[in-house]
XYZ file of C-alpha atoms in Angstrom:
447
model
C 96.326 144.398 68.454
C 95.139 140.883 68.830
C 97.122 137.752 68.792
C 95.703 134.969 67.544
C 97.481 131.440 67.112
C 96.530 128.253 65.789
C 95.760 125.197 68.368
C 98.650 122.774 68.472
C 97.489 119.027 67.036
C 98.211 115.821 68.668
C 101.365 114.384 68.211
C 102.036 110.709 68.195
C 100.941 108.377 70.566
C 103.999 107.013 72.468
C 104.945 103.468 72.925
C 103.383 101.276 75.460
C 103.023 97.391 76.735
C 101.405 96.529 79.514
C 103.175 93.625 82.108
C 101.753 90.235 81.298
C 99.259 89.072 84.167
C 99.203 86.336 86.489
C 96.705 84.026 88.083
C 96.977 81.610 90.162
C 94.178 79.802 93.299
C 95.828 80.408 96.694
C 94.310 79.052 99.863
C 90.630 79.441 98.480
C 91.176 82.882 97.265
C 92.694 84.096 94.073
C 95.845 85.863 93.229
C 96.177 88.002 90.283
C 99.990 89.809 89.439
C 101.755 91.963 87.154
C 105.292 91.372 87.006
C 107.662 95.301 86.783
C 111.118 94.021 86.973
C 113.612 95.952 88.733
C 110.967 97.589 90.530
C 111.778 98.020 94.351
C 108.461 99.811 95.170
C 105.306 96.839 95.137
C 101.706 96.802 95.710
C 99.540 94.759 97.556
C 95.493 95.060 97.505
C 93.051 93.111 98.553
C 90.131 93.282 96.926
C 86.597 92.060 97.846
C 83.231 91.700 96.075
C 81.663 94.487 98.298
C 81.130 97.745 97.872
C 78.063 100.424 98.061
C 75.629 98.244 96.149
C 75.892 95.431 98.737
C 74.443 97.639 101.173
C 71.278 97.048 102.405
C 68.603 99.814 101.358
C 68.018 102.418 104.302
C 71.791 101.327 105.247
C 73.566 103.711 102.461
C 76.951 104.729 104.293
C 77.489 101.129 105.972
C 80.571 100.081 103.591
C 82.485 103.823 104.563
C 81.883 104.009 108.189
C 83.476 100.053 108.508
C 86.279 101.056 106.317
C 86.912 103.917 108.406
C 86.681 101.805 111.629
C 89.221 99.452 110.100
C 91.856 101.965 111.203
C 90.447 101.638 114.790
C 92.645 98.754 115.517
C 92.022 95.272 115.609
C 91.474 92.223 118.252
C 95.756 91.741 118.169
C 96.593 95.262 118.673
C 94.568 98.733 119.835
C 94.725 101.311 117.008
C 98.167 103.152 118.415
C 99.805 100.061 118.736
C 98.231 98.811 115.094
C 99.921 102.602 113.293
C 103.026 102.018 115.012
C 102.709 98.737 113.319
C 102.118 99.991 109.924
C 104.118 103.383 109.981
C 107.662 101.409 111.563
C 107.616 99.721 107.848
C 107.445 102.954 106.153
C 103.955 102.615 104.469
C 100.058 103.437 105.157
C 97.313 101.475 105.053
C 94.573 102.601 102.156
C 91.007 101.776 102.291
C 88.630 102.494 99.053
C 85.232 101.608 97.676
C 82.967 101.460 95.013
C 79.749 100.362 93.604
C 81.537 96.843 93.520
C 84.075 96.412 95.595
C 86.071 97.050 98.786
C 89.726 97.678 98.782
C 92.633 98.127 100.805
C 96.459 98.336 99.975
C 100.095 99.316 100.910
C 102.825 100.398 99.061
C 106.053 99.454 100.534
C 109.327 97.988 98.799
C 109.379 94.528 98.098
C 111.552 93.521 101.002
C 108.627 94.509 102.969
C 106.260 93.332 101.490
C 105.405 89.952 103.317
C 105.112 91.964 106.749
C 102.304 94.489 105.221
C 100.063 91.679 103.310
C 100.281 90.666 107.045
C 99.286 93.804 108.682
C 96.414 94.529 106.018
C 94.777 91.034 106.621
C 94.728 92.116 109.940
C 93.153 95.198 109.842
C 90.432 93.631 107.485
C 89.692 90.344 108.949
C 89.983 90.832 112.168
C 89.038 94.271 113.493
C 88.603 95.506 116.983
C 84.995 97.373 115.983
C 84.902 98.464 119.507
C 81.528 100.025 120.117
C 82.898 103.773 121.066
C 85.052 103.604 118.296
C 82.352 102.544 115.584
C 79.927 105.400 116.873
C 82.600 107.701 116.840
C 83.357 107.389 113.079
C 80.087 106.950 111.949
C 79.385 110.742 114.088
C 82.523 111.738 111.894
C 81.261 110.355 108.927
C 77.692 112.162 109.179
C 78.866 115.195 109.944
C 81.644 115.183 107.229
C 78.068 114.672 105.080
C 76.498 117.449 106.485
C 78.890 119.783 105.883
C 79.353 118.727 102.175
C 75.512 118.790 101.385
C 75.716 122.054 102.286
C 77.023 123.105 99.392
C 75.867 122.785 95.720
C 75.812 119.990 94.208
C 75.077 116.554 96.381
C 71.301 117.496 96.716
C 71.515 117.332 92.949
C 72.996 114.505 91.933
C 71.116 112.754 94.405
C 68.271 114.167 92.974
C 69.474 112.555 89.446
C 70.649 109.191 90.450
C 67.382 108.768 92.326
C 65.094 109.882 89.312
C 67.119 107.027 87.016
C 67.278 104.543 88.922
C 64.876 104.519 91.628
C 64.898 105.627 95.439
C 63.592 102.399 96.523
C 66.965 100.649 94.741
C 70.563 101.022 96.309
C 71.661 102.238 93.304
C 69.172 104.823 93.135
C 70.476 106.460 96.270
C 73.986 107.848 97.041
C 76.903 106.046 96.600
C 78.549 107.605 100.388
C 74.786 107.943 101.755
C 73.771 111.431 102.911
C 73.649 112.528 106.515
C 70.480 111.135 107.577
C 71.175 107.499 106.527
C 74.792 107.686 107.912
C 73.857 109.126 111.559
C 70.992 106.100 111.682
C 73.733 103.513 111.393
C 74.574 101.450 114.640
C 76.718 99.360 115.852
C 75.486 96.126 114.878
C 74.588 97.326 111.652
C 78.472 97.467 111.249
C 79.546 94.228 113.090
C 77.244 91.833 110.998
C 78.047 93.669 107.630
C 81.959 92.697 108.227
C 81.000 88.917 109.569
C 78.772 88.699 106.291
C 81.129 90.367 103.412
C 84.911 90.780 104.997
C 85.738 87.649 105.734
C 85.258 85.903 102.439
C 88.548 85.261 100.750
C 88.888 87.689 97.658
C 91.071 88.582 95.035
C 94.974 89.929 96.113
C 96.382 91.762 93.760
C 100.036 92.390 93.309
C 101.888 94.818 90.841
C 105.918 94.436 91.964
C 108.793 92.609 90.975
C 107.453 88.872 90.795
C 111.092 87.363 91.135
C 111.620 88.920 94.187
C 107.892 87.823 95.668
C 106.564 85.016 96.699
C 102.825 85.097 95.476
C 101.667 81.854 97.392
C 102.974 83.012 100.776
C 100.869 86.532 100.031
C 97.981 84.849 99.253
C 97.753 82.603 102.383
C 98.804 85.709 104.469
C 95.922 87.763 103.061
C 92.943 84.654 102.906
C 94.240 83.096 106.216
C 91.303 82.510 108.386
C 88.680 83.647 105.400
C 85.433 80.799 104.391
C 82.688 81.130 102.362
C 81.900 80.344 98.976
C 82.583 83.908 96.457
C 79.917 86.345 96.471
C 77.107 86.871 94.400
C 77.955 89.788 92.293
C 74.918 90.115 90.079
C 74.736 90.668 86.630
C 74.355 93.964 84.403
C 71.263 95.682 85.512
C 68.239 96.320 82.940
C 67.714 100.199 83.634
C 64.971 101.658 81.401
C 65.077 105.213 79.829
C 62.343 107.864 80.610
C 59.699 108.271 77.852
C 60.204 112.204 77.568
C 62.442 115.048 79.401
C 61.669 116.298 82.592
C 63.388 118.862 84.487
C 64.089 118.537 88.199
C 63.972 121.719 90.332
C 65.921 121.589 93.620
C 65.435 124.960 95.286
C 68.346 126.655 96.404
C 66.488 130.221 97.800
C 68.693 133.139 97.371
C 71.884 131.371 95.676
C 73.406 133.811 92.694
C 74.196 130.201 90.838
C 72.208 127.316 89.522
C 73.940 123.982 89.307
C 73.403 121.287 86.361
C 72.974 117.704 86.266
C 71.673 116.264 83.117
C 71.517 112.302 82.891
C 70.151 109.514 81.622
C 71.228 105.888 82.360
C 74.001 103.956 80.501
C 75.501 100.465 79.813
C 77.808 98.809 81.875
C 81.504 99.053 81.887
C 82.196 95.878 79.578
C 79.482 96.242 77.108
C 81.344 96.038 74.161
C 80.729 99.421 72.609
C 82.826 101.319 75.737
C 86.031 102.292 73.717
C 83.758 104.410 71.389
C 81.505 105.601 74.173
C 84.068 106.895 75.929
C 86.053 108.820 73.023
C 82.210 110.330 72.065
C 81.864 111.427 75.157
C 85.487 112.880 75.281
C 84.392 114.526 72.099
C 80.605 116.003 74.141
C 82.237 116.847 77.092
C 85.064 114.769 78.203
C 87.968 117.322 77.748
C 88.688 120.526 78.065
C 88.468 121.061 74.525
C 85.195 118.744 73.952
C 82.314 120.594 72.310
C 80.037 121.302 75.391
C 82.971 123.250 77.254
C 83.608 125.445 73.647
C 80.116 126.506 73.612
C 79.522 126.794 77.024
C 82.338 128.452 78.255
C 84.403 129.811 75.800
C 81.351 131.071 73.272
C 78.773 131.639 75.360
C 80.889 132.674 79.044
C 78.107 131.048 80.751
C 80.651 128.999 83.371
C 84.028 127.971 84.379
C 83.675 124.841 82.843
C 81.170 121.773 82.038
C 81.456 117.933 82.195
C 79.222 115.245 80.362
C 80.954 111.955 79.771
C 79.751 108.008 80.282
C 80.720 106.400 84.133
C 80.131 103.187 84.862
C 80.171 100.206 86.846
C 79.883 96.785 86.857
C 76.064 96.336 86.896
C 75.399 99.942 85.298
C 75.967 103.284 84.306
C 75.329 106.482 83.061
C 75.765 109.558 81.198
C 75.855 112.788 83.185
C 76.639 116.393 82.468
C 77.926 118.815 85.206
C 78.537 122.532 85.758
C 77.380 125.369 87.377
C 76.284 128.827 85.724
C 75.447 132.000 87.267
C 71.279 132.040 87.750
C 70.664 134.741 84.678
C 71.403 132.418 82.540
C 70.148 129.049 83.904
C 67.534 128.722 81.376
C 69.749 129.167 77.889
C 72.600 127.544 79.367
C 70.374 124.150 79.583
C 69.202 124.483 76.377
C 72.609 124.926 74.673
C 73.671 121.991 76.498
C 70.952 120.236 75.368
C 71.105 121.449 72.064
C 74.402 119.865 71.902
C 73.523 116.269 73.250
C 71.230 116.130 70.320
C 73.655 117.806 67.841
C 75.893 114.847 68.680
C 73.841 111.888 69.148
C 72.454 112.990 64.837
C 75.645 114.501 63.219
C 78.328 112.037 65.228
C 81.933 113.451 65.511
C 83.987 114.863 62.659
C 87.573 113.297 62.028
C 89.493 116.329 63.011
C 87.631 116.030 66.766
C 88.277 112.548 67.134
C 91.461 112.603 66.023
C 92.119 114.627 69.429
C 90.752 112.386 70.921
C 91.962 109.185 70.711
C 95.410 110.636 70.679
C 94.628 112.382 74.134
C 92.944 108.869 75.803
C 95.852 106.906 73.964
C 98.559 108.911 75.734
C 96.999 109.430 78.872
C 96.159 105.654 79.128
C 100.262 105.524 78.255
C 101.332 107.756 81.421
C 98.948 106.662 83.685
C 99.687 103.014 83.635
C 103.460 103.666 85.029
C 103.515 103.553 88.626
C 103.306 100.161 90.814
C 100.069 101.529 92.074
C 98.326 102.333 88.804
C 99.074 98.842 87.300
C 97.386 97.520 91.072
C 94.392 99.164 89.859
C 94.146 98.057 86.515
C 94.621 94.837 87.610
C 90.984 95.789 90.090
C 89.493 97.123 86.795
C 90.302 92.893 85.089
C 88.868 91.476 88.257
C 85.641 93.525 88.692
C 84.308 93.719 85.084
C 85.933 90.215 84.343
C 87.628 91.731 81.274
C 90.241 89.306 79.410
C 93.930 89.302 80.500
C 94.808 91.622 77.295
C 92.736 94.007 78.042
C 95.090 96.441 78.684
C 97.507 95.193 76.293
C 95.021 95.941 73.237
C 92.818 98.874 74.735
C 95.519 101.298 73.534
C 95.368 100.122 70.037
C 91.552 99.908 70.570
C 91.249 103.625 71.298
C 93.507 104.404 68.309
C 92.018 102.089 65.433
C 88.183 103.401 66.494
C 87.388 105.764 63.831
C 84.839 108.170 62.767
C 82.176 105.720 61.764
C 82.100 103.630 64.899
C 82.215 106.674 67.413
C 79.105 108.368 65.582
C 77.060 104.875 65.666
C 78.254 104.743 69.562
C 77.034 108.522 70.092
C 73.744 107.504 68.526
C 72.601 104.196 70.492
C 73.814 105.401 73.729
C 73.189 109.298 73.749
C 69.395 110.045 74.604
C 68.542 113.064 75.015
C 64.895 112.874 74.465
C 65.032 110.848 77.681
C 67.457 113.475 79.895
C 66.595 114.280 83.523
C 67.479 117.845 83.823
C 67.995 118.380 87.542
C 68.575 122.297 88.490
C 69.744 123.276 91.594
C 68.765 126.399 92.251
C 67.047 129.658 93.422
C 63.156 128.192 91.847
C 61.523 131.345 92.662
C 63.988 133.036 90.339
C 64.540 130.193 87.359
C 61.236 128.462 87.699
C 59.382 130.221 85.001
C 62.302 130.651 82.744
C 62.516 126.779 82.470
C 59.277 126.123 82.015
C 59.175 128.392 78.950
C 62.161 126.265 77.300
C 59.594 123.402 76.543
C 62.528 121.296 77.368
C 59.983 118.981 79.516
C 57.943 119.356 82.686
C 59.132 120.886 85.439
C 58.939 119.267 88.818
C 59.970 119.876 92.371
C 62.929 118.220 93.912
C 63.878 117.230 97.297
């Protein structure tokens, strides 16, 4: 006997407002807030226009090896006396980056507060970059690399970001670096990036209860000793699509698996049409329910599960499409998932799939935004992509009104997938044949 029951439809999206924000110039830098009252927990994070695309090319790695070295103390205090520091206020200093930026924060309550801004400018302005130390991390660092390409997967989406963007652009190459580029680093290479990019004054952000803080003092804390006139950040970058498919072979010998990246580049995050790019590609691939994981996996039982969906940053982006399938199948798999691209960027999305989701982005947009931290980095997401004050205010609304008609015109201007790279990571003594008989495009050789 065989049970079958129906799926269970969206129910309605809950209530949300996002805090006002505020702005104000602080000792050459700028402060941007969100005011939670009553909150005891705050967030401080200073944010500056540098992140993996700053790098230089042949330098991919630089921004993660000095943010690691950050935690190597600084020229006040050696790095046991600098995480007594940090730990006797009960928080932790957390370092990030990005295609755009650099961050580090605390959490801490607000009482606090004043004494970490303190302690982070510290870390990040002044640094002790001893020699020993910096070669030490940057050894960690490439060996952390090495052990991760070993696996599936970075050797192909290396493989894809450098066939859409170009090798010979940062962009092009990988966001972290790969083992090579990281163990080449030195010391110097370190030193002058911080002189060059950390001591520029930045944004602070602060998500906490405003009546209890006093924003100025934060902001001179966190600029204090900073110069420099803001960074260049570029505007969006003009990436052009490939004139036909091609498939990328990265051989794997002997693997039982083949793993998928299909891509082609994007626009960047505040081109106006990124509400209904993203709930098209929730509807491709974006959920667990989308229609490339329902063929895929549940119809077909060629994987675990499959991703496609639009990322992007400031200056670009791009749609990609991840899984892995077992190596019989490598061939059909692709052109399903192909199929599908196409089947989308024609036909659009039907009602009754859209309907899921925008009431699935709507809500999780409503219980992600609750925490002290998750406003802090919605506040980044203003900053970066110089969106409007509201934008978090309206996007809920945004992602609700879009309907059927906008989504479909969305899926066909920015799907392409007549231009895909199809990079397969795999055993190519195996697969190669097989994908050259799909006619999905020519099949080269991959790094």
């Amino acid at each position: 006997m065989t049970l079958i029951t129906d799926r269970p439809g969206p129910g309605p999206a809950r209530p949300y407002r996002f805090p006002p924000v505020v702005r104000r110039a602080v000792a050459g830098g700028q402060v941007v807030a969100a005011h939670l009252p009553g909150q005891n927990l705050a967030v401080a994070l200073l944010l500056l226009d540098v992140g993996a695309g700053q790098e230089p090319v042949g330098k991919e790695g630089l921004s993660g090896v000095l943010a690691k070295a950050l935690e190597e103390g600084t020229a006040q205090r050696d790095a046991a006396a600098y995480a007594l520091a940090v730990e006797g206020l009960g928080t932790a200093l957390v370092t990030g980056l990005d295609w755009d930026s650099f961050q580090a924060s605390v959490v801490i309550p607000v009482d606090r507060l004043s004494a970490a801004v303190e302690l982070l400018a510290e870390a990040v302005r002044t640094p002790r970059l001893d020699p020993a130390d910096v070669l030490r991390v940057r050894d960690d660092e490439a060996t952390a690399l090495r052990m991760d390409w070993a696996n599936p997967g970075p050797r192909a989406d290396a493989a894809l970001r450098a066939d859409l963007f170009g090798a010979q652009n940062r962009w092009g190459r990988p966001m972290y670096g790969d083992p090579e580029s990281v163990a080449a680093l030195d010391v110097e290479d370190v030193t002058v990036f911080h002189s060059e990019w950390f001591l520029r004054p930045g944004t602070l952000i602060v998500a906490g209860d405003l009546d209890r803080i006093d924003l100025d003092a934060l902001g001179a804390a966190a600029f204090a000793g900073t110069g420099g006139g803001p960074a260049d950040r570029g505007g969006p970058i003009e990436v052009p699509l490939h004139t036909g498919r091609r498939i990328i072979l990265v051989d794997r010998p002997g693997s039982v698996q083949s793993t998928l990246r299909l891509g082609h580049p994007s626009p960047y995050r505040a081109h106006p049409d990124h509400v209904p790019m993203t709930l098209a590609g929730t509807v491709l691939g974006g959920a667990f329910t989308s229609r490339l994981n329902h063929l895929i996996r549940e119809v077909r039982g060629y994987t675990y599960g499959i991703r496609g969906e639009f990322a992007s940053s400031r200056r670009f982006g791009r749609f990609a499409v991840s899984s892995g399938v077992q190596t019989a199948v490598t061939a059909p798999a692709l052109v399903e998932a192909v199929g599908e691209i196409t089947r989308t960027q024609v036909d659009g999305v039907t009602e009754e799939e859209l309907a899921v989701a925008r009431s699935w982005r709507a809500g999780q947009l409503s219980v992600e935004l609750q925490s002290p931290r998750a406003i802090a980095s919605a506040l980044t997401t203003l900053v970066v992509h110089d969106l409007p004050d509201d934008y978090h205010a309206r996007l809920r609304e945004e992602l609700l009104a879009a309907d059927v008609d906008q989504v479909s015109a969305a899926a066909a201007a920015h799907l392409h997938p007549d231009a895909l790279t199809l990079v397969i990571e795999g055993d190519a003594a195996v697969i190669r044949d097989e994908l050259t008989a799909t006619g999905l495009g020519e099949v080269l050789t991959g790094p």
